[in-house]
PDB file of C-alpha atoms in Angstrom:
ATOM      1  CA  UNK A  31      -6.176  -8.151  -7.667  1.00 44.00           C
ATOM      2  CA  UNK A  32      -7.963 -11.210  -8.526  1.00 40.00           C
ATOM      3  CA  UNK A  33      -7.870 -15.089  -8.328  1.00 42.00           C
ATOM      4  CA  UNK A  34      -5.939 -15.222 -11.454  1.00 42.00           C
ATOM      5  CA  UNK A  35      -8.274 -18.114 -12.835  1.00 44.00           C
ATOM      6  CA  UNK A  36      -9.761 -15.108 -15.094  1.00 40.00           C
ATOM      7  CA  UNK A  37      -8.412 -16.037 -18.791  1.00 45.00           C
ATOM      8  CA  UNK A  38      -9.212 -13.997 -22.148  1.00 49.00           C
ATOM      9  CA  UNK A  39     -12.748 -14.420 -24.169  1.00 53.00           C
ATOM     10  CA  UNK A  40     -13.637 -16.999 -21.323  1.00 53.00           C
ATOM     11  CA  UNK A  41     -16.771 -16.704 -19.325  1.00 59.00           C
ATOM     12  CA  UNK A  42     -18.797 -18.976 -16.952  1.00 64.00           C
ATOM     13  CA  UNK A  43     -22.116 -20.385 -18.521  1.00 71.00           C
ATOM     14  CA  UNK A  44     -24.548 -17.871 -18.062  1.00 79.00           C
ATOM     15  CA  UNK A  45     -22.099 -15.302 -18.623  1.00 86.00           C
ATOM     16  CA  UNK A  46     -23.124 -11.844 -20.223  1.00 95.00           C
ATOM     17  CA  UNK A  47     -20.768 -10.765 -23.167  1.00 96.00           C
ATOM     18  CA  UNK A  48     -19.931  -7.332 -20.358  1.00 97.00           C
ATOM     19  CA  UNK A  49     -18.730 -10.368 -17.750  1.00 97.00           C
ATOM     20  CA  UNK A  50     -17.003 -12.133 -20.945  1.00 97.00           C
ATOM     21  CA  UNK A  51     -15.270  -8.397 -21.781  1.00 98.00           C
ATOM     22  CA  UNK A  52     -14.311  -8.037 -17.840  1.00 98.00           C
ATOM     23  CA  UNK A  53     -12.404 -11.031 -17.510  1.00 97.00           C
ATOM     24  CA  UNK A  54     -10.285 -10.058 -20.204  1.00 98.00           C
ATOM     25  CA  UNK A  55      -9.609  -7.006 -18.860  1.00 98.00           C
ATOM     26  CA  UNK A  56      -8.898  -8.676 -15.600  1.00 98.00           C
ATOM     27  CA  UNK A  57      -6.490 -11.121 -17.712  1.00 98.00           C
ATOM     28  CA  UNK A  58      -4.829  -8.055 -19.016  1.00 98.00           C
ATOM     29  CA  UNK A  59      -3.957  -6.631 -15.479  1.00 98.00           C
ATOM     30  CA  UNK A  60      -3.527 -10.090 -13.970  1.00 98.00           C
ATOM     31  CA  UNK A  61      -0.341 -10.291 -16.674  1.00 98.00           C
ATOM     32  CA  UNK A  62       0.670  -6.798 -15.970  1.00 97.00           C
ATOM     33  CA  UNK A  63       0.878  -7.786 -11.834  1.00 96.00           C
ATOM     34  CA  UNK A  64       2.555 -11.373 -12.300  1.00 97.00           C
ATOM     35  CA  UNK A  65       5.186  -9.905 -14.532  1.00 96.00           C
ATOM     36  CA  UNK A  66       4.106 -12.442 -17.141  1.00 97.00           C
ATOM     37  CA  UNK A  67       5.077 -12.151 -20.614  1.00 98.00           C
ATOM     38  CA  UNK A  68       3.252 -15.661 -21.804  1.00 97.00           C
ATOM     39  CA  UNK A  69       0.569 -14.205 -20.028  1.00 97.00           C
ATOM     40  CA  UNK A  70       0.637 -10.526 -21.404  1.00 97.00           C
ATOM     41  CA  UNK A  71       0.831 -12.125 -25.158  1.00 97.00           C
ATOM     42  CA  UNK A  72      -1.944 -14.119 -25.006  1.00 96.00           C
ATOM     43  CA  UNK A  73      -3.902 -11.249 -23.332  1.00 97.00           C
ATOM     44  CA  UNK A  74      -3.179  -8.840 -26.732  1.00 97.00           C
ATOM     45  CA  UNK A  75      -4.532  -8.953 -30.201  1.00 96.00           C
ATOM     46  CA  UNK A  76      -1.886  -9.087 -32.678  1.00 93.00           C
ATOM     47  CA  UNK A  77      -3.451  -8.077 -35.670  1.00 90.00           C
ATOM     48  CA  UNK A  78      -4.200  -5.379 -37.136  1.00 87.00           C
ATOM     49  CA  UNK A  79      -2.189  -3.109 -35.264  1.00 90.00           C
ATOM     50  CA  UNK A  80      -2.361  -3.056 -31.168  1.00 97.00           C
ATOM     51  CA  UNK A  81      -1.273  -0.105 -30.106  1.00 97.00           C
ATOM     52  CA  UNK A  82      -0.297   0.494 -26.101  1.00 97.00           C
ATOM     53  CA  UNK A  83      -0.107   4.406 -24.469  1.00 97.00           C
ATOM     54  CA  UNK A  84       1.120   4.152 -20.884  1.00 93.00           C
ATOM     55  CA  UNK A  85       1.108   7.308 -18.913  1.00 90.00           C
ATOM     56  CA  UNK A  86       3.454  10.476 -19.933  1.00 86.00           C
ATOM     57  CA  UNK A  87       5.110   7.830 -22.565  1.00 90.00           C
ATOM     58  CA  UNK A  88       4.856   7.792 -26.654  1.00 94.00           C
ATOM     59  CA  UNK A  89       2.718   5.290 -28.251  1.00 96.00           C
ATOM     60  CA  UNK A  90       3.806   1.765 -29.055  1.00 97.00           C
ATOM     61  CA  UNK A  91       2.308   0.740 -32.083  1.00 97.00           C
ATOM     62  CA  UNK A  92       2.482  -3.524 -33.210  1.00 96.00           C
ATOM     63  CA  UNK A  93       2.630  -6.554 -31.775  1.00 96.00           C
ATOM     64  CA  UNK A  94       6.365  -7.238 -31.254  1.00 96.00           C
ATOM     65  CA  UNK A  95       7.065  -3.795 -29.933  1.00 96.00           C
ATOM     66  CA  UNK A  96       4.914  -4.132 -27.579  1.00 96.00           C
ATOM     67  CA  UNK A  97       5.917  -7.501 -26.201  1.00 97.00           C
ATOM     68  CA  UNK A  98       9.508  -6.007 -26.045  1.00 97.00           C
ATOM     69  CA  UNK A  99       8.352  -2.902 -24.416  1.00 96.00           C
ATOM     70  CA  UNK A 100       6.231  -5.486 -22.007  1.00 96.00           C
ATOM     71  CA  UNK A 101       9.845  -7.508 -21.364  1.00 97.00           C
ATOM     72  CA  UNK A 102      11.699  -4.469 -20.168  1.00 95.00           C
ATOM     73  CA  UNK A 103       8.693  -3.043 -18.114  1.00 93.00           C
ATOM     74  CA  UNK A 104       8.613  -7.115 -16.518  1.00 95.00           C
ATOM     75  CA  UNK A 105      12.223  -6.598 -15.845  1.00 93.00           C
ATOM     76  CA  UNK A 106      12.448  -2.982 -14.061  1.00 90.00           C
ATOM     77  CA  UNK A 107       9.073  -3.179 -12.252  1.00 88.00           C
ATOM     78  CA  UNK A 108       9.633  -5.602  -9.088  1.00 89.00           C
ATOM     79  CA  UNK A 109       6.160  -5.458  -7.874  1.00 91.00           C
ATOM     80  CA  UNK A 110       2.968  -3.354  -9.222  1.00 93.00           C
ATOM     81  CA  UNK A 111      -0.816  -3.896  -7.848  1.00 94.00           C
ATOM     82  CA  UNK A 112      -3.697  -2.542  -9.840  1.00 96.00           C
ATOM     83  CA  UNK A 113      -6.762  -1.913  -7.767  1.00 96.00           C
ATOM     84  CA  UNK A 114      -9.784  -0.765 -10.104  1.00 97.00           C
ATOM     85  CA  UNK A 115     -12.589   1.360  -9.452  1.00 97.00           C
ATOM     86  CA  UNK A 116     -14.619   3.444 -11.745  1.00 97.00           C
ATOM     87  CA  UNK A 117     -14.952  -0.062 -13.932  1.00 98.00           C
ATOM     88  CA  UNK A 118     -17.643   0.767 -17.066  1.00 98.00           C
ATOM     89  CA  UNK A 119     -17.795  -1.579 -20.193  1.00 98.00           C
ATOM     90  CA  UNK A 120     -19.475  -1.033 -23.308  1.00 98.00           C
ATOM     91  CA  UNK A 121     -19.980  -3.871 -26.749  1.00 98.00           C
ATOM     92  CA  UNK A 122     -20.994  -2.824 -29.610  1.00 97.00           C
ATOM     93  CA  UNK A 123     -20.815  -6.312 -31.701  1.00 95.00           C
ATOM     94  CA  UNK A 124     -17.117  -7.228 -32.027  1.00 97.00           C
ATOM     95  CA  UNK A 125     -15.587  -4.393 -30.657  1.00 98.00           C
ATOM     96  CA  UNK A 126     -15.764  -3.657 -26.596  1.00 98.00           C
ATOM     97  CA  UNK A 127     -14.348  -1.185 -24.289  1.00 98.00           C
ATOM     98  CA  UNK A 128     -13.442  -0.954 -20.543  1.00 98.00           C
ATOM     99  CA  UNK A 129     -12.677   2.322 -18.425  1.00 98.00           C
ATOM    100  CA  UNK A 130     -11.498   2.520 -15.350  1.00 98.00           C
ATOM    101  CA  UNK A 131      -9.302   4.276 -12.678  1.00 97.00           C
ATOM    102  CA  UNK A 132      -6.014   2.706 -12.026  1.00 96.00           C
ATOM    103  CA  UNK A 133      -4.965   2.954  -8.522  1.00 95.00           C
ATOM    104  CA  UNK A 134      -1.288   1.660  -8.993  1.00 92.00           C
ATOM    105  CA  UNK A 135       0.953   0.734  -5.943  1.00 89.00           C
ATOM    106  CA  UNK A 136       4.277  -0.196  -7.115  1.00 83.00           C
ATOM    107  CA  UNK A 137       8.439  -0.464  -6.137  1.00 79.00           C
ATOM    108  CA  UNK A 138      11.318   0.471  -8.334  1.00 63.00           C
ATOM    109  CA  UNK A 139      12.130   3.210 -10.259  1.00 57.00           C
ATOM    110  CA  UNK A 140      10.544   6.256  -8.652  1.00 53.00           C
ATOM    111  CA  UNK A 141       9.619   4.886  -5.686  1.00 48.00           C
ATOM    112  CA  UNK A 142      11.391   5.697  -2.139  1.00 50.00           C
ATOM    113  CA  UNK A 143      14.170   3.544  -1.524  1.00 56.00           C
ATOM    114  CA  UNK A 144      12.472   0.798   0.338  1.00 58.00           C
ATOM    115  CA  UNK A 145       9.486   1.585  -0.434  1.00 57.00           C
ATOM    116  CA  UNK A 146       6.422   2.242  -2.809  1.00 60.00           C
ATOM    117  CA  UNK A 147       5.107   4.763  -4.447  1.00 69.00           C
ATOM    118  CA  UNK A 148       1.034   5.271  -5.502  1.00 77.00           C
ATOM    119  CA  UNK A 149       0.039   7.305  -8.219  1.00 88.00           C
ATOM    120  CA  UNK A 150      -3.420   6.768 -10.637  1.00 93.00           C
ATOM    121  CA  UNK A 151      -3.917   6.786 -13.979  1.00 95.00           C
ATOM    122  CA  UNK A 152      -7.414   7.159 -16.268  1.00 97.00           C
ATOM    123  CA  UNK A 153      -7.723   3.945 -18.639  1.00 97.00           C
ATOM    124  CA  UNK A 154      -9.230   3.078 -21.792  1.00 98.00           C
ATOM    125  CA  UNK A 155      -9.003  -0.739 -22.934  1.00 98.00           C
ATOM    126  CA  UNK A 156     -10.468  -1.355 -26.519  1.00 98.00           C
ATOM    127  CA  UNK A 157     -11.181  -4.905 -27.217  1.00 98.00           C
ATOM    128  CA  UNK A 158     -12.082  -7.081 -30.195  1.00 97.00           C
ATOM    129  CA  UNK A 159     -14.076 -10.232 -30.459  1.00 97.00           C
ATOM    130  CA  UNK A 160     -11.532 -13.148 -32.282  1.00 95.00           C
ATOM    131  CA  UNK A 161     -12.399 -16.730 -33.280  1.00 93.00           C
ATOM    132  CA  UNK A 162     -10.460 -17.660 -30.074  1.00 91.00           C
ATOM    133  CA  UNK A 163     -12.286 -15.169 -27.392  1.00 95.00           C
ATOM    134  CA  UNK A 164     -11.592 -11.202 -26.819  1.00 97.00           C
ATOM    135  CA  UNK A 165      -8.252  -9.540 -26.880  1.00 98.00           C
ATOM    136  CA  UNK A 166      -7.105  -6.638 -26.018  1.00 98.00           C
ATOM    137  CA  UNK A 167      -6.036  -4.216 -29.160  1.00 98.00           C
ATOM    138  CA  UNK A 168      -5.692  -0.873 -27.547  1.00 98.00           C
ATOM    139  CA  UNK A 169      -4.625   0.123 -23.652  1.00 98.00           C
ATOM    140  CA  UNK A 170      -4.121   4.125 -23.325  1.00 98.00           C
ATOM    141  CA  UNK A 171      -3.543   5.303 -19.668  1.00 96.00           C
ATOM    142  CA  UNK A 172      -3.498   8.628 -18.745  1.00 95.00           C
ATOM    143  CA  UNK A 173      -2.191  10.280 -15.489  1.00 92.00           C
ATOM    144  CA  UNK A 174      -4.616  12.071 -13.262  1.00 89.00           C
ATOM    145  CA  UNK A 175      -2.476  14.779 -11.913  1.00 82.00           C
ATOM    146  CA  UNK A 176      -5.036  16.235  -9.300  1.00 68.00           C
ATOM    147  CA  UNK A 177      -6.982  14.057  -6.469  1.00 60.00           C
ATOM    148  CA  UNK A 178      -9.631  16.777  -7.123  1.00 57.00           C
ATOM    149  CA  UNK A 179     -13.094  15.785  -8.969  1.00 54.00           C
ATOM    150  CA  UNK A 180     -15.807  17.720 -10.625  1.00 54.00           C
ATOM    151  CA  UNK A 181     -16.331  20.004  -8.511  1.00 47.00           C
ATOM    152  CA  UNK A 182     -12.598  21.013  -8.081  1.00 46.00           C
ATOM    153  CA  UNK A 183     -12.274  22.014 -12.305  1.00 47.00           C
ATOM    154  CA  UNK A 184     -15.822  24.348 -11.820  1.00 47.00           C
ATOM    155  CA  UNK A 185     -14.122  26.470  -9.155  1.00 45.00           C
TER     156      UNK A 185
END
């Protein structure tokens, strides 16, 4: 997806706060491709209370849940690519948010046998301004079941 030189709560000098927010969203997925638990943890916010909703699963709620829940996803997913469009942020003082459309490509479980499969999910990534940058405190992913837009739910 990107370079992977994006880190969390880092920004080049001149940076906006919105660019600041971005790259840590960009950190988040960068993790989520590379399979990288080291990376993942240093992505998320561990207190108070992160809480993770991937699509048609239950919510994880906490820190070390999550990073197990992260080890087992690592270790059944052998390749995932995120490419985002739809990308809006929002700050309001310490607390940011990102939405986007996930276009997922991936291999493994549900996929044809050597193959991929593609699906999309709506996201919402809630972050919160630390001491040591912005980190992520709240990913909730939703399937979009329909390739129709607008237009298609008026009919």
């Amino acid at each position: 997806m990107t370079d992977g030189s994006a880190r969390p709560g880092e920004g080049a000098p001149g940076a906006t706060v919105e660019d600041v927010v971005l790259n840590a969203n960009t950190a988040f997925y960068n993790a989520f491709e590379a399979g990288d638990l080291d990376l993942m943890a240093a992505v998320w916010l561990p207190e108070p209370d992160p809480v993770c909703i991937h699509p048609g699963n239950a919510a994880i709620y906490g820190y070390s849940e999550m990073m197990r829940a992260w080890a087992m996803i690592f270790a059944n997913t052998p390749y995932i690519q995120f490419f985002l469009t739809d990308v809006q942020v929002r700050v309001d003082e310490d607390v940011a948010y990102v939405t986007c459309t996930e276009n997922v490509l991936s291999s493994g479980d549900g996929a044809p046998e050597d193959g991929f499969a593609g699906g999309k999910a709506l996201a919402t990534n809630v972050f919160r301004r630390t001491s040591s940058g912005w980190r992520l405190w709240i990913h909730h992913a939703s399937p979009v079941l329909s390739s129709g837009g607008q237009q298609e739910e008026a009919e």
